C-alpha positions as a Markdown table, in Angstrom:
| # | Residue | x | y | z |
|---|---|---|---|---|
| 1 | Met | 0.0 | 0.0 | 0.0 |
| 2 | Ala | 2.9 | 2.3 | -0.4 |
| 3 | Asn | 1.9 | 5.7 | -1.8 |
| 4 | Ser | -1.7 | 5.1 | -1.0 |
| 5 | Val | -3.7 | 8.0 | 0.4 |
| 6 | Glu | -6.8 | 7.8 | 2.6 |
| 7 | Pro | -9.7 | 9.2 | 0.5 |
| 8 | Thr | -12.5 | 8.7 | 3.1 |
| 9 | Phe | -12.3 | 12.0 | 5.1 |
| 10 | Met | -11.7 | 14.3 | 2.1 |
| 11 | Asn | -14.6 | 12.7 | 0.3 |
| 12 | Gly | -16.8 | 13.4 | 3.2 |
| 13 | Leu | -16.2 | 17.2 | 3.1 |
| 14 | Ser | -18.8 | 19.4 | 1.7 |
| 15 | Phe | -18.0 | 20.6 | -1.9 |
| 16 | Thr | -17.6 | 24.2 | -0.6 |
| 17 | Leu | -14.7 | 23.1 | 1.7 |
| 18 | Arg | -12.9 | 20.9 | -0.8 |
| 19 | Pro | -10.8 | 23.7 | -2.5 |
| 20 | Val | -9.3 | 24.8 | 0.7 |
| 21 | Ala | -8.7 | 21.2 | 1.8 |
| 22 | Thr | -7.0 | 20.5 | -1.5 |
| 23 | Glu | -4.8 | 23.6 | -1.1 |
| 24 | Leu | -3.9 | 22.7 | 2.5 |
| 25 | Phe | -3.1 | 19.1 | 1.5 |
| 26 | Asn | -0.9 | 20.1 | -1.4 |
| 27 | Met | 0.8 | 23.2 | -0.1 |
| 28 | His | 1.1 | 22.8 | 3.7 |
| 29 | Leu | 3.2 | 20.7 | 6.1 |
| 30 | Leu | 1.8 | 18.7 | 9.0 |
| 31 | Lys | 3.2 | 21.3 | 11.4 |
| 32 | Glu | 1.3 | 24.1 | 9.6 |
| 33 | Leu | -1.9 | 22.1 | 9.6 |
| 34 | Leu | -1.5 | 21.6 | 13.4 |
| 35 | Glu | -1.1 | 25.4 | 13.8 |
| 36 | Ile | -4.2 | 26.1 | 11.7 |
| 37 | Arg | -6.1 | 23.6 | 13.8 |
| 38 | Gln | -5.1 | 25.6 | 16.9 |
| 39 | Gly | -6.4 | 28.8 | 15.3 |
| 40 | Lys | -3.2 | 30.2 | 13.8 |
| 41 | Val | -4.5 | 30.5 | 10.3 |
| 42 | Pro | -2.1 | 32.3 | 7.9 |
| 43 | Ser | -3.4 | 35.7 | 6.8 |
| 44 | Ser | -3.0 | 34.7 | 3.2 |
| 45 | Leu | -5.5 | 31.9 | 3.8 |
| 46 | Val | -7.9 | 34.1 | 5.8 |
| 47 | Gln | -7.9 | 36.6 | 2.9 |
| 48 | Lys | -8.5 | 33.9 | 0.3 |
| 49 | Tyr | -11.1 | 31.8 | 2.1 |
| 50 | Thr | -14.0 | 33.0 | 4.2 |
| 51 | Met | -14.5 | 30.4 | 6.9 |
| 52 | Ser | -15.3 | 30.1 | 10.5 |
| 53 | Gln | -12.9 | 28.8 | 13.1 |
| 54 | Glu | -15.0 | 25.6 | 13.3 |
| 55 | Gln | -14.6 | 25.2 | 9.5 |
| 56 | Trp | -10.8 | 25.7 | 9.8 |
| 57 | Val | -10.6 | 23.0 | 12.4 |
| 58 | Glu | -12.8 | 20.6 | 10.4 |
| 59 | Val | -10.8 | 21.1 | 7.3 |
| 60 | Ser | -7.4 | 20.9 | 9.0 |
| 61 | Asn | -8.5 | 17.7 | 10.8 |
| 62 | Val | -9.5 | 16.1 | 7.5 |
| 63 | Val | -6.3 | 17.1 | 5.8 |
| 64 | Ile | -4.2 | 15.9 | 8.8 |
| 65 | Leu | -6.0 | 12.5 | 8.7 |
| 66 | Thr | -5.4 | 12.3 | 4.9 |
| 67 | Lys | -1.7 | 13.3 | 5.2 |
| 68 | Leu | -0.9 | 10.9 | 8.0 |
| 69 | Ser | -1.9 | 8.0 | 5.7 |
| 70 | Gln | 1.0 | 9.0 | 3.5 |
| 71 | Phe | 3.7 | 9.0 | 6.1 |
| 72 | Thr | 6.2 | 6.2 | 5.5 |
| 73 | Ile | 6.7 | 3.9 | 8.5 |
| 74 | Ser | 10.3 | 2.7 | 8.4 |
| 75 | Lys | 12.9 | 1.3 | 10.7 |
| 76 | Glu | 14.6 | 4.7 | 10.9 |
| 77 | Leu | 11.5 | 6.3 | 12.5 |
| 78 | Lys | 12.4 | 7.2 | 16.0 |
| 79 | Leu | 10.2 | 6.4 | 19.0 |
| 80 | Asp | 9.6 | 10.1 | 19.8 |
| 81 | Tyr | 8.3 | 10.7 | 16.3 |
| 82 | Val | 6.1 | 7.6 | 16.4 |
| 83 | Glu | 4.6 | 8.7 | 19.6 |
| 84 | His | 4.0 | 12.2 | 18.2 |
| 85 | Leu | 2.2 | 10.8 | 15.3 |
| 86 | Gln | 0.0 | 8.7 | 17.6 |
| 87 | Asp | -0.7 | 11.8 | 19.7 |
| 88 | Val | -1.6 | 13.8 | 16.6 |
| 89 | Leu | -4.0 | 11.1 | 15.4 |
| 90 | Arg | -5.6 | 10.9 | 18.8 |
| 91 | Ala | -6.0 | 14.6 | 19.0 |
| 92 | Val | -7.6 | 14.9 | 15.6 |
| 93 | Leu | -10.0 | 12.1 | 16.3 |
| 94 | Asp | -10.8 | 13.8 | 19.7 |
| 95 | Met | -9.6 | 10.6 | 21.5 |
| 96 | Glu | -6.7 | 11.8 | 23.7 |
| 97 | Gly | -5.8 | 9.0 | 26.1 |
| 98 | Ala | -7.5 | 6.3 | 24.0 |
| 99 | Thr | -5.8 | 2.9 | 23.6 |
| 100 | Phe | -4.6 | 1.6 | 20.3 |
| 101 | Glu | -7.7 | -0.7 | 20.0 |
| 102 | Glu | -10.1 | 2.2 | 20.7 |
| 103 | Val | -8.5 | 4.4 | 18.0 |
| 104 | His | -8.3 | 1.6 | 15.6 |
| 105 | Gln | -12.0 | 0.8 | 16.1 |
| 106 | Ala | -12.8 | 4.5 | 15.5 |
| 107 | Ile | -10.8 | 4.5 | 12.2 |
| 108 | Gln | -12.6 | 1.3 | 11.2 |
| 109 | Tyr | -16.0 | 2.9 | 12.0 |
| 110 | Tyr | -15.2 | 5.5 | 9.3 |
| 111 | Gln | -14.2 | 2.7 | 6.9 |
| 112 | Ala | -10.9 | 4.4 | 6.4 |
| 113 | Asn | -9.0 | 1.3 | 5.4 |
| 114 | Val | -5.8 | 3.0 | 4.2 |
| 115 | Leu | -5.5 | 4.9 | 7.5 |
| 116 | Ala | -6.3 | 1.8 | 9.5 |
| 117 | Asp | -3.5 | -0.1 | 7.8 |
| 118 | Trp | -1.1 | 2.8 | 8.3 |
| 119 | Tyr | -2.1 | 2.9 | 12.0 |
| 120 | Arg | -1.5 | -0.8 | 12.5 |
| 121 | Arg | 2.0 | -0.5 | 11.0 |
| 122 | Leu | 2.7 | 2.6 | 13.2 |
| 123 | Gln | 1.6 | 0.6 | 16.3 |
| 124 | Lys | 3.6 | -2.4 | 15.3 |
| 125 | His | 6.7 | -0.1 | 14.9 |
| 126 | His | 6.0 | 1.5 | 18.2 |
| 127 | Thr | 5.9 | -1.9 | 20.0 |
| 128 | Tyr | 9.1 | -2.9 | 18.2 |
| 129 | Gln | 10.8 | 0.3 | 19.3 |
| 130 | Leu | 9.8 | -0.3 | 23.0 |
| 131 | Arg | 11.7 | -3.7 | 23.1 |
Protein backbone atom coordinates (compact mmCIF):
# COMPACT_ATOMS: atom_id res chain seq x y z
CA MET A 1 0.00 0.00 0.00
CA ALA A 2 2.93 2.33 -0.41
CA ASN A 3 1.96 5.75 -1.76
CA SER A 4 -1.71 5.16 -0.97
CA VAL A 5 -3.73 8.00 0.43
CA GLU A 6 -6.83 7.76 2.59
CA PRO A 7 -9.72 9.25 0.57
CA THR A 8 -12.50 8.74 3.12
CA PHE A 9 -12.24 11.98 5.05
CA MET A 10 -11.66 14.31 2.08
CA ASN A 11 -14.57 12.67 0.26
CA GLY A 12 -16.76 13.40 3.27
CA LEU A 13 -16.17 17.16 3.11
CA SER A 14 -18.80 19.42 1.64
CA PHE A 15 -18.01 20.61 -1.87
CA THR A 16 -17.60 24.17 -0.62
CA LEU A 17 -14.72 23.13 1.69
CA ARG A 18 -12.88 20.91 -0.79
CA PRO A 19 -10.88 23.69 -2.52
CA VAL A 20 -9.30 24.84 0.74
CA ALA A 21 -8.71 21.22 1.80
CA THR A 22 -6.98 20.50 -1.49
CA GLU A 23 -4.79 23.57 -1.11
CA LEU A 24 -3.89 22.67 2.47
CA PHE A 25 -3.10 19.09 1.47
CA ASN A 26 -0.89 20.11 -1.45
CA MET A 27 0.79 23.20 -0.06
CA HIS A 28 1.14 22.86 3.72
CA LEU A 29 3.19 20.70 6.06
CA LEU A 30 1.78 18.75 8.99
CA LYS A 31 3.23 21.33 11.39
CA GLU A 32 1.36 24.13 9.61
CA LEU A 33 -1.87 22.11 9.64
CA LEU A 34 -1.55 21.61 13.39
CA GLU A 35 -1.11 25.36 13.80
CA ILE A 36 -4.19 26.05 11.66
CA ARG A 37 -6.10 23.57 13.80
CA GLN A 38 -5.06 25.59 16.86
CA GLY A 39 -6.41 28.80 15.34
CA LYS A 40 -3.21 30.15 13.79
CA VAL A 41 -4.49 30.47 10.24
CA PRO A 42 -2.06 32.32 7.96
CA SER A 43 -3.39 35.70 6.84
CA SER A 44 -3.01 34.69 3.19
CA LEU A 45 -5.52 31.87 3.74
CA VAL A 46 -7.88 34.07 5.78
CA GLN A 47 -7.94 36.57 2.92
CA LYS A 48 -8.50 33.86 0.31
CA TYR A 49 -11.16 31.80 2.12
CA THR A 50 -14.04 33.06 4.25
CA MET A 51 -14.46 30.38 6.88
CA SER A 52 -15.34 30.16 10.56
CA GLN A 53 -12.85 28.81 13.10
CA GLU A 54 -14.94 25.63 13.29
CA GLN A 55 -14.58 25.16 9.55
CA TRP A 56 -10.81 25.69 9.75
CA VAL A 57 -10.63 23.02 12.45
CA GLU A 58 -12.80 20.63 10.44
CA VAL A 59 -10.78 21.08 7.27
CA SER A 60 -7.41 20.88 9.02
CA ASN A 61 -8.52 17.68 10.81
CA VAL A 62 -9.55 16.10 7.52
CA VAL A 63 -6.31 17.09 5.81
CA ILE A 64 -4.23 15.86 8.75
CA LEU A 65 -5.95 12.47 8.66
CA THR A 66 -5.36 12.29 4.93
CA LYS A 67 -1.71 13.33 5.18
CA LEU A 68 -0.95 10.90 7.99
CA SER A 69 -1.90 8.00 5.75
CA GLN A 70 0.96 8.98 3.44
CA PHE A 71 3.71 9.05 6.07
CA THR A 72 6.15 6.20 5.55
CA ILE A 73 6.68 3.90 8.53
CA SER A 74 10.28 2.76 8.37
CA LYS A 75 12.89 1.29 10.72
CA GLU A 76 14.56 4.68 10.92
CA LEU A 77 11.49 6.31 12.46
CA LYS A 78 12.44 7.22 16.03
CA LEU A 79 10.24 6.43 19.01
CA ASP A 80 9.57 10.10 19.83
CA TYR A 81 8.32 10.72 16.31
CA VAL A 82 6.14 7.59 16.36
CA GLU A 83 4.58 8.71 19.63
CA HIS A 84 4.05 12.22 18.26
CA LEU A 85 2.20 10.80 15.24
CA GLN A 86 0.04 8.71 17.58
CA ASP A 87 -0.72 11.80 19.68
CA VAL A 88 -1.63 13.81 16.57
CA LEU A 89 -4.00 11.09 15.38
CA ARG A 90 -5.67 10.83 18.78
CA ALA A 91 -6.03 14.63 19.02
CA VAL A 92 -7.58 14.95 15.57
CA LEU A 93 -10.01 12.15 16.34
CA ASP A 94 -10.73 13.79 19.71
CA MET A 95 -9.56 10.62 21.47
CA GLU A 96 -6.73 11.79 23.73
CA GLY A 97 -5.80 9.01 26.13
CA ALA A 98 -7.46 6.30 24.03
CA THR A 99 -5.86 2.90 23.59
CA PHE A 100 -4.62 1.57 20.28
CA GLU A 101 -7.70 -0.65 20.00
CA GLU A 102 -10.11 2.24 20.66
CA VAL A 103 -8.44 4.42 18.03
CA HIS A 104 -8.29 1.55 15.57
CA GLN A 105 -12.01 0.85 16.07
CA ALA A 106 -12.81 4.52 15.46
CA ILE A 107 -10.83 4.48 12.21
CA GLN A 108 -12.61 1.30 11.15
CA TYR A 109 -15.96 2.90 11.99
CA TYR A 110 -15.18 5.53 9.33
CA GLN A 111 -14.22 2.71 6.96
CA ALA A 112 -10.86 4.41 6.45
CA ASN A 113 -8.98 1.28 5.42
CA VAL A 114 -5.78 2.98 4.26
CA LEU A 115 -5.48 4.91 7.51
CA ALA A 116 -6.32 1.78 9.54
CA ASP A 117 -3.52 -0.12 7.80
CA TRP A 118 -1.12 2.79 8.36
CA TYR A 119 -2.06 2.95 12.03
CA ARG A 120 -1.52 -0.82 12.48
CA ARG A 121 1.96 -0.46 10.98
CA LEU A 122 2.68 2.55 13.20
CA GLN A 123 1.60 0.63 16.29
CA LYS A 124 3.65 -2.40 15.27
CA HIS A 125 6.70 -0.17 14.86
CA HIS A 126 5.98 1.47 18.23
CA THR A 127 5.86 -1.93 19.95
CA TYR A 128 9.11 -2.93 18.22
CA GLN A 129 10.80 0.31 19.35
CA LEU A 130 9.82 -0.30 22.97
CA ARG A 131 11.67 -3.66 23.10
